[in-house]
Short mmCIF file of C-alpha atoms in Angstrom, two decimals:
data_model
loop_
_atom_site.label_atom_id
_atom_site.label_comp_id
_atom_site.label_asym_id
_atom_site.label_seq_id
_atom_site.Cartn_x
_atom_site.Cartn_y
_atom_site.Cartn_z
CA UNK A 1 93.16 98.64 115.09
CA UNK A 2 89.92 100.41 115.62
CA UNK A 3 87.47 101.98 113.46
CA UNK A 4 85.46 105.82 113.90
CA UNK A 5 82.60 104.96 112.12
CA UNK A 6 79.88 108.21 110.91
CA UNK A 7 76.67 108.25 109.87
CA UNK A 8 75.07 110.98 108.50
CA UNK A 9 71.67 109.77 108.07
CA UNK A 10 68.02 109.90 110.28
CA UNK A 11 67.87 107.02 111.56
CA UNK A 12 64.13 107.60 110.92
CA UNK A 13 65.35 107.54 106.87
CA UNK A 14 67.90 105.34 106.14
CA UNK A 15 69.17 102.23 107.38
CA UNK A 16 72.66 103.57 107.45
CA UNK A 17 72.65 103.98 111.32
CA UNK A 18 70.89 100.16 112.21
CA UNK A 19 73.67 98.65 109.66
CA UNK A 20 76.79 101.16 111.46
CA UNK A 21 75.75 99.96 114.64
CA UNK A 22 75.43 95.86 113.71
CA UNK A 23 78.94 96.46 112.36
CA UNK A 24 80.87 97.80 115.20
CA UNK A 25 83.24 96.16 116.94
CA UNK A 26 84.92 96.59 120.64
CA UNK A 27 86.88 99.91 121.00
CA UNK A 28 85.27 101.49 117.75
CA UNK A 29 83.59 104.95 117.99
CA UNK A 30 80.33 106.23 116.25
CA UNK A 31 80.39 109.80 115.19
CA UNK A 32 76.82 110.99 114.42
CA UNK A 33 77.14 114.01 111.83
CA UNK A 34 74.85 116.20 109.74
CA UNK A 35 71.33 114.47 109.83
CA UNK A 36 72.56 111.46 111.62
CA UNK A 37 72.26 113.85 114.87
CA UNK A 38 69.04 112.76 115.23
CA UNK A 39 69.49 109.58 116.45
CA UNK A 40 71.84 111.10 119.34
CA UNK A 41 68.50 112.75 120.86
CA UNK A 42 66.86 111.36 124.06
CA UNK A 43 62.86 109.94 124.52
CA UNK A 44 62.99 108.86 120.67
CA UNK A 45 61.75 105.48 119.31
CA UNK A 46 65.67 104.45 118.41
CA UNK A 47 67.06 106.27 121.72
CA UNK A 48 67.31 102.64 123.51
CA UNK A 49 69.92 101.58 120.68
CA UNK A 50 72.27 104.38 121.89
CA UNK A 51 71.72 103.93 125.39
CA UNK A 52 71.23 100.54 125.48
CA UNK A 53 74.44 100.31 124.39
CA UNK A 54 76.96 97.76 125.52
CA UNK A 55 79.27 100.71 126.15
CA UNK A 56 82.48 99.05 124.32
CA UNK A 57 81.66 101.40 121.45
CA UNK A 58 82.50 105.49 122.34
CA UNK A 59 79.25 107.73 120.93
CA UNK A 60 79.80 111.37 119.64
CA UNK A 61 77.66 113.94 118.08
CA UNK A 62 78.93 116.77 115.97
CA UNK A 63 77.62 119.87 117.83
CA UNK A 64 77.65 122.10 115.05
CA UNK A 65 75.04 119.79 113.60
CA UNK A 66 73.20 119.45 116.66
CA UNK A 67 72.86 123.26 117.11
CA UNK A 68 72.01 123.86 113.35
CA UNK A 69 69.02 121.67 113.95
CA UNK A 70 67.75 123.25 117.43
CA UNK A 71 68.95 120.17 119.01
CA UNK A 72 70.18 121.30 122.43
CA UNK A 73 72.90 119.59 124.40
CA UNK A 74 70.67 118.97 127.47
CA UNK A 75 67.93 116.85 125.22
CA UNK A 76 71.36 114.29 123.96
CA UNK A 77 71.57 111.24 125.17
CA UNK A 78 73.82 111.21 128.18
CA UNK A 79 76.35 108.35 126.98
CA UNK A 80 76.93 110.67 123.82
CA UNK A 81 79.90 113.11 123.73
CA UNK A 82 79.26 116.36 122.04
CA UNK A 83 82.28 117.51 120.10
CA UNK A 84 82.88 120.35 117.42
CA UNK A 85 84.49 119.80 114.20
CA UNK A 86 87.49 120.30 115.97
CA UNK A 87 86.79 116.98 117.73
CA UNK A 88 85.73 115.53 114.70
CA UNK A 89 89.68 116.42 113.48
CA UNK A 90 90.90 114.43 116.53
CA UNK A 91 88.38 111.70 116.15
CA UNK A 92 89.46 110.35 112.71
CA UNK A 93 93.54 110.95 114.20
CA UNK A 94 92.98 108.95 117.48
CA UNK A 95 91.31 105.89 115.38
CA UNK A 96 92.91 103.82 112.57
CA UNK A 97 90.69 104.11 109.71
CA UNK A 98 87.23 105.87 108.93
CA UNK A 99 84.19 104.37 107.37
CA UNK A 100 81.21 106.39 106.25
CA UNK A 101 77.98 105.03 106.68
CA UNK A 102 76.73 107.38 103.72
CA UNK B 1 89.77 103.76 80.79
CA UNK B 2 93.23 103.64 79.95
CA UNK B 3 93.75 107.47 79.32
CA UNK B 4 92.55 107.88 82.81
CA UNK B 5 94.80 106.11 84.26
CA UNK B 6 97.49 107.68 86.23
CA UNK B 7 101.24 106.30 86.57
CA UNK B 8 101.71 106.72 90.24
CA UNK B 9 105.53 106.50 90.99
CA UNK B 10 105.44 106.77 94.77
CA UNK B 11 106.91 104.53 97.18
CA UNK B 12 106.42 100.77 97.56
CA UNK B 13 103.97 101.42 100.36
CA UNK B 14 101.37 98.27 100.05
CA UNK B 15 98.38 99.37 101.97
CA UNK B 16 95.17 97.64 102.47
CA UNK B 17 92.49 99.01 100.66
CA UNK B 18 88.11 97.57 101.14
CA UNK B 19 85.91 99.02 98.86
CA UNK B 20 82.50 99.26 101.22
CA UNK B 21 79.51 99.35 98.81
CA UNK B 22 75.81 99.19 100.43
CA UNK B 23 73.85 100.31 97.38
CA UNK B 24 72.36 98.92 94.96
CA UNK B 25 73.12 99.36 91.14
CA UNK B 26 70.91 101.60 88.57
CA UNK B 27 68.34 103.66 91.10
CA UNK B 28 72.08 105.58 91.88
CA UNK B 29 75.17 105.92 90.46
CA UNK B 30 77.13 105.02 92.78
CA UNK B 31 77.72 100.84 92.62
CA UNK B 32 79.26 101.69 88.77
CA UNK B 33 81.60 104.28 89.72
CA UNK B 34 82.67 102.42 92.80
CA UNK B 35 83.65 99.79 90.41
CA UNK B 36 85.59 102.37 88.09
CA UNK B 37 87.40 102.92 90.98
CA UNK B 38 88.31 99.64 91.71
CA UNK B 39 89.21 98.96 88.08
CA UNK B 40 91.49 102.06 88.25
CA UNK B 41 92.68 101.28 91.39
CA UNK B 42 93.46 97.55 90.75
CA UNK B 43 96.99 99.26 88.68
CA UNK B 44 98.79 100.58 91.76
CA UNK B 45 99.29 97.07 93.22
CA UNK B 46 97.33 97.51 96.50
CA UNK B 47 96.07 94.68 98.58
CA UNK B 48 92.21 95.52 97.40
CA UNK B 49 89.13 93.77 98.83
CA UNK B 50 85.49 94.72 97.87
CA UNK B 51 82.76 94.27 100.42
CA UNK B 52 79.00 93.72 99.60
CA UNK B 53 76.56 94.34 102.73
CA UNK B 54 73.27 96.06 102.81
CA UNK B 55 71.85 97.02 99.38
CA UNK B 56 75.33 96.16 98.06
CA UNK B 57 74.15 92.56 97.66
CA UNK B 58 72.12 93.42 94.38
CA UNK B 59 75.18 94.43 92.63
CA UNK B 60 75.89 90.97 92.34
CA UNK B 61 72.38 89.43 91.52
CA UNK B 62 72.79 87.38 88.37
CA UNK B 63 70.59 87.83 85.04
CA UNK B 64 70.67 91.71 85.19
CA UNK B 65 68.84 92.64 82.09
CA UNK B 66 69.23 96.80 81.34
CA UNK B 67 67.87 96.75 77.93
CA UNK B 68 64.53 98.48 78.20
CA UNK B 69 66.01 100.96 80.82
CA UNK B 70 68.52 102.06 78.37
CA UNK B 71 71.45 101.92 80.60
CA UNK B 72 74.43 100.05 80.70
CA UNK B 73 74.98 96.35 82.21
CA UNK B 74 78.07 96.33 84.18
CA UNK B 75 77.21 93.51 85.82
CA UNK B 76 79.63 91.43 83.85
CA UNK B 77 82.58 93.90 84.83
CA UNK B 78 82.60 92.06 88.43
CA UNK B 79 83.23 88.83 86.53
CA UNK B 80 86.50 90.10 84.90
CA UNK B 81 87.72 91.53 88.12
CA UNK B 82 90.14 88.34 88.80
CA UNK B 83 91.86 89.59 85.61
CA UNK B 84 92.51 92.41 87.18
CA UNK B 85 93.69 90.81 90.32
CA UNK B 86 90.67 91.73 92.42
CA UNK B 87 89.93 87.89 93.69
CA UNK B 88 88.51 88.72 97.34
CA UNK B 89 84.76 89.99 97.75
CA UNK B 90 83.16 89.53 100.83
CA UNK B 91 79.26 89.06 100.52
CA UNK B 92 77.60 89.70 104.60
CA UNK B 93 75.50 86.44 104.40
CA UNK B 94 72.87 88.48 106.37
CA UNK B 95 72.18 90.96 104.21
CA UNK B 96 71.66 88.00 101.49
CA UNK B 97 69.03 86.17 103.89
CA UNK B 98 67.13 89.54 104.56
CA UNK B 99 66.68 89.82 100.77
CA UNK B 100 65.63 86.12 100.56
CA UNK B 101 68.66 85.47 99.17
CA UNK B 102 71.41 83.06 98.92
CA UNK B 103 74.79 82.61 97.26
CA UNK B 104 73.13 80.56 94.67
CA UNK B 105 71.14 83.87 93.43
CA UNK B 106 74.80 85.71 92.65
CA UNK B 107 76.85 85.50 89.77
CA UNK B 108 79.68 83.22 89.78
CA UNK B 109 82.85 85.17 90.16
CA UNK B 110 86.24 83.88 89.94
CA UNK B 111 90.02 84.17 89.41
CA UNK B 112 92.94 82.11 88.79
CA UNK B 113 95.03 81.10 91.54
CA UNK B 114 98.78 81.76 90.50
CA UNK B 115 100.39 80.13 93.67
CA UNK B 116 98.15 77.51 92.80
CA UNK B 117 99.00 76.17 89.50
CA UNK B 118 96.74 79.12 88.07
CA UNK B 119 93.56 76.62 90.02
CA UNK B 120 89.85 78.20 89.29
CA UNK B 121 88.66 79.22 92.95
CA UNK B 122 85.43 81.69 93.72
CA UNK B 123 86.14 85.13 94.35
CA UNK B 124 82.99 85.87 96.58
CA UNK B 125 83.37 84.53 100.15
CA UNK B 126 80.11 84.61 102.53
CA UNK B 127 81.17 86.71 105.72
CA UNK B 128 79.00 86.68 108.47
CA UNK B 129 77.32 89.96 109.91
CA UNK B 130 79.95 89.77 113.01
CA UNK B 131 82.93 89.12 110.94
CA UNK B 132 82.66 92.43 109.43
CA UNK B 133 84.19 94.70 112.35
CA UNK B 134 87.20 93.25 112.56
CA UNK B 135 87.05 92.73 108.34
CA UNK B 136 87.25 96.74 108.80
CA UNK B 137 89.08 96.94 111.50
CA UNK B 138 92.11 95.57 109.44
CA UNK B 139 92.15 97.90 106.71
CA UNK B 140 94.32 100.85 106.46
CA UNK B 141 91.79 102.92 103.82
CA UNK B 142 88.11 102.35 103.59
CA UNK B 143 86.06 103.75 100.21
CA UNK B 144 82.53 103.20 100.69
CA UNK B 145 79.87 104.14 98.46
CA UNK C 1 99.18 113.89 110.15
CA UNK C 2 98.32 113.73 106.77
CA UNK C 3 94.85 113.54 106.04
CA UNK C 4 93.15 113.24 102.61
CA UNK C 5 89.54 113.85 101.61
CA UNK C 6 86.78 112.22 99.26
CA UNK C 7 83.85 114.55 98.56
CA UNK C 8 80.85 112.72 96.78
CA UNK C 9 78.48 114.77 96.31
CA UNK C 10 77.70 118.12 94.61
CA UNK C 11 76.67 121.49 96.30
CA UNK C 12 74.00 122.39 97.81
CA UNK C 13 71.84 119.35 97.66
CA UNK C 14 73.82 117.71 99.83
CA UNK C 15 75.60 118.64 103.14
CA UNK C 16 77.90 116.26 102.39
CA UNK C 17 80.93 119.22 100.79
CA UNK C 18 79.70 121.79 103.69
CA UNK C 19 81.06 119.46 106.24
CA UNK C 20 83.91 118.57 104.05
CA UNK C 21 85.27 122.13 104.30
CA UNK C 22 84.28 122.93 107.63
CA UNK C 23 86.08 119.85 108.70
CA UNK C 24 89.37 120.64 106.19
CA UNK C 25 89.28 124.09 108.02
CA UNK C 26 89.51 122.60 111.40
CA UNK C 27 92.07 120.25 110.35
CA UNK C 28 94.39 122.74 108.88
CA UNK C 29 93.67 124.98 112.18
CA UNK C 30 95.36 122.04 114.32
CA UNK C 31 97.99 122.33 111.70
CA UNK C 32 97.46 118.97 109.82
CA UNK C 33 98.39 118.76 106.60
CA UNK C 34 95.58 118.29 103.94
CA UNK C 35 97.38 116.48 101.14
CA UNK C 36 94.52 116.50 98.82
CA UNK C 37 90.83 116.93 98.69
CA UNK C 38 89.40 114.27 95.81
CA UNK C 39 85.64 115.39 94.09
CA UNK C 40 84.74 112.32 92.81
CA UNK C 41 80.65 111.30 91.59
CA UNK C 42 78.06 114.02 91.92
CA UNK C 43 81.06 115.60 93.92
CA UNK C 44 82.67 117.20 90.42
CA UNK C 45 79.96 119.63 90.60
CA UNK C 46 81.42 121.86 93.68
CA UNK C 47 84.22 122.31 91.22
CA UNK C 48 82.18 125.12 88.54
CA UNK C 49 82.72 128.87 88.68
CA UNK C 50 79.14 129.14 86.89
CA UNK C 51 77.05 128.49 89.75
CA UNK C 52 75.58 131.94 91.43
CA UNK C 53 74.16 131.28 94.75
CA UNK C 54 71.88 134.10 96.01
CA UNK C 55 73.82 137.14 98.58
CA UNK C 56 72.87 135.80 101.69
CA UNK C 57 74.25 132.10 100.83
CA UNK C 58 77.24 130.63 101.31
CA UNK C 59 78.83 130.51 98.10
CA UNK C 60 80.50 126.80 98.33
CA UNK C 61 82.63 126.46 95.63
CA UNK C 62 84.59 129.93 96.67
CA UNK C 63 85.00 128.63 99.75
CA UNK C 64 86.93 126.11 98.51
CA UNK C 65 88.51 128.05 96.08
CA UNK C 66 89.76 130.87 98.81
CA UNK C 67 90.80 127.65 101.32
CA UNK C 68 93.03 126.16 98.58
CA UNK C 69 94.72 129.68 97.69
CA UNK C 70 95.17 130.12 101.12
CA UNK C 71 96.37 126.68 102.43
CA UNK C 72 97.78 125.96 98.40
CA UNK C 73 94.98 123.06 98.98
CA UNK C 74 95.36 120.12 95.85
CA UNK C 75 91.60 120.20 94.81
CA UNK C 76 90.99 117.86 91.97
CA UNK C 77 88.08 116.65 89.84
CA UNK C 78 87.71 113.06 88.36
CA UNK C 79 88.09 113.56 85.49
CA UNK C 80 85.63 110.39 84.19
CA UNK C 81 82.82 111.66 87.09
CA UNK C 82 83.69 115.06 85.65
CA UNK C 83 83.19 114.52 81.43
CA UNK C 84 80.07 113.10 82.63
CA UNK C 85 78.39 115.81 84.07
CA UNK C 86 79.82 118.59 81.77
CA UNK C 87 82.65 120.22 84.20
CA UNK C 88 85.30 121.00 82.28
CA UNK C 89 88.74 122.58 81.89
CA UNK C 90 90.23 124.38 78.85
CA UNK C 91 92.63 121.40 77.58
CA UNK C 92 89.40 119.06 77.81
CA UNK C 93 86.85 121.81 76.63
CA UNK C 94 89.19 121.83 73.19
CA UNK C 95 89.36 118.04 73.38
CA UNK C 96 85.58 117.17 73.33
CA UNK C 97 85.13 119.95 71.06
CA UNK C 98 82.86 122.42 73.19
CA UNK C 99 82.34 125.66 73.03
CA UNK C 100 83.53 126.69 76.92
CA UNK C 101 85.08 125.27 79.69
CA UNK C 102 84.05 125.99 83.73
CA UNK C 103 86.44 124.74 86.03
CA UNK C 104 86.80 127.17 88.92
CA UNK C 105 90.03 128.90 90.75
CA UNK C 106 91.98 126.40 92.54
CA UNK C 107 90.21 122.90 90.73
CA UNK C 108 92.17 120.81 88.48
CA UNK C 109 90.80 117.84 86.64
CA UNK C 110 92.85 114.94 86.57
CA UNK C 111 92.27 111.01 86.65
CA UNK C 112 90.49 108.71 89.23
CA UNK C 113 94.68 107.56 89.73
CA UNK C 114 95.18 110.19 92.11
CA UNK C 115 92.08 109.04 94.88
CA UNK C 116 94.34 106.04 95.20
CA UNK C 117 97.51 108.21 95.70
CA UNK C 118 95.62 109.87 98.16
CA UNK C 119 94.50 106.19 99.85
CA UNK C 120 98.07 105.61 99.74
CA UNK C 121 100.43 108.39 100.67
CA UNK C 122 97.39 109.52 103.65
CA UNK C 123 97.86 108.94 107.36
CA UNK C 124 93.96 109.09 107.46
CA UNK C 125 90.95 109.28 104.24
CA UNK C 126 88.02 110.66 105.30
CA UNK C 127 85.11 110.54 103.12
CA UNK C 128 81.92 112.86 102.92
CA UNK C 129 78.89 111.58 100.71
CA UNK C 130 75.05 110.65 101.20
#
């Protein structure tokens, strides 16, 4: 059983994405959606979380989200997969159970 | 509450059900009508478990005192929960510490054990931080709020 | 798959019921089933025909309204969440004794019963809040 875990928060905010991340476990995915984008961006001060990862956790970004906040594709984090909502649909089929980080 | 309630005749389909709550009660609504939910849901025979991490933690603090806020205390809700058979909430011991908290600070919750001569046993169990994942990992449905 | 959805929060304010039914659209594109979309907390407000967004806006709650006509979507209100922040429907209007009701096309209110039917009879729940 795995979990697709999204956060929707700054991680500049809210604590949601810290707590998501300390509450992951291996073959889990993070979907980052609506202002929780941010934290998918390279060169910020919470960037090393993401790519510091210890890659047993899969990293998405909704694009939509991304593009709606001038966030292009070329300034995310390489380890982060850019999907539409589209992917999102797939996302929450291919793992067991959800859990909002709201 | 009861008028709300709905008589669900679906299947017998017993599904795992953790109610996720991270917030604290009063500033938002959202720690009381998690716990309608529970209340509601606590009819339909599910295997329910609530989970307390993050700002979740104050839900439980004892001694909650509304009065000169002029809302309601339903703080003493989580104590009837066993009588609803809602007997497992799982308190992250971190989030306790990071509030300089412990166990000790929470209000004593419990419910009678029927496949143990009806026995008085604590709801709340401390889980640790990396106990949670696969906590979640087990459910089938996950409510947080 | 069957996938229900929990919406939490109210229009506008929040993205949280923009993503719902951008996500709901995409789902039902793939050709999933949606087997009901649950407004529970601040989320009962998406569910009024009074609100009048300016022209150039998205108006939310037609969205939803035109999805479930199209896709005969199950939208329903809590109806505790709902009697608390004045959405109402004709039978309840006449119940609490006011003077109007404002449920839109396509919402129905019923109890907090039928989040946990959608728990249980769901492949998949996927919430949306803040």
């Amino acid at each position: 059983m795995s979990v697709l875990h999204t956060v929707n928060k700054s991680p500049f905010e809210k604590a949601a994405f810290e707590s998501c991340l300390k509450h992951t476990g291996p073959g889990d995915a993070v979907l980052l959606i609506e202002d929780g984008v941010y934290a998918a961006v390279k060169g910020t001060a919470v960037a090393d979380r993401i790519a510091g990862g210890n890659g047993a956790v899969s990293l998405y970004a909704l694009g939509p989200d991304l593009a709606a906040r001038g966030i292009t594709e070329s300034a995310v984090i390489e380890t982060v997969k850019v999907v539409d909502y589209g992917g999102f649909v797939d996302l929450i089929t291919e793992y067991d159970v959800s859990q909002a980080w709201l | 509450m009861s008028e709300q309630e709905q008589e669900f005749s679906g299947s017998d389909v017993q599904k795992k059900f953790l109610y996720l709550n991270r917030r604290a009660p009063y500033g938002t609504i959202y720690a009381l009508e998690s716990l309608e939910v529970v209340l509601i849901g606590a009819a339909f025979d599910q295997d329910v478990s609530l989970a307390f991490l993050d700002d979740g933690v104050y839900q439980l603090l004892k001694g909650q005192d509304t009065k000169a806020i002029g809302m309601k205390n339903f703080s003493p809700t989580y104590r009837a929960l066993g009588d609803y058979e809602v007997t497992k909430l799982y308190v992250e011991k971190e989030s306790l510490e990071e509030r300089g908290l412990s166990i000790d600070d929470l209000m004593e919750i419990t419910y009678e054990d029927e496949d143990d001569d009806w026995a008085e046993k604590p709801s709340i169990q401390l889980v640790n931080r990396s106990e949670f994942a696969a906590i979640m990992a087990a459910q089938d449905v996950i409510l947080s709020f | 798959m069957k996938i229900g959805i929990l919406v939490s929060e109210g229009p506008f304010t929040h993205q949280a019921s923009d993503s719902a039914y951008q996500f709901v659209k995409a789902a039902l594109e793939k050709g999933h089933e949606i087997f009901r979309v649950f407004f529970y907390n601040d989320g009962v407000n998406n569910g009024t025909r009074l609100t009048v967004p300016p022209q150039d806006e998205r108006n939310i709650q037609s969205n939803w309204t035109e999805l479930a006509e199209k896709h005969n979507l199950d939208l329903v209100v809590c109806i505790a969440a709902a009697q608390r922040r004045g959405i109402l429907d004709e039978n309840e209007a006449k119940r609490q004794g006011k003077d109007a009701d404002n449920i839109a096309p396509g919402f129905r209110i019923s109890g907090l019963g039928q989040l946990i039917e959608t728990g249980i009879e769901s492949d998949r729940l996927v919430v949306f809040g803040d």
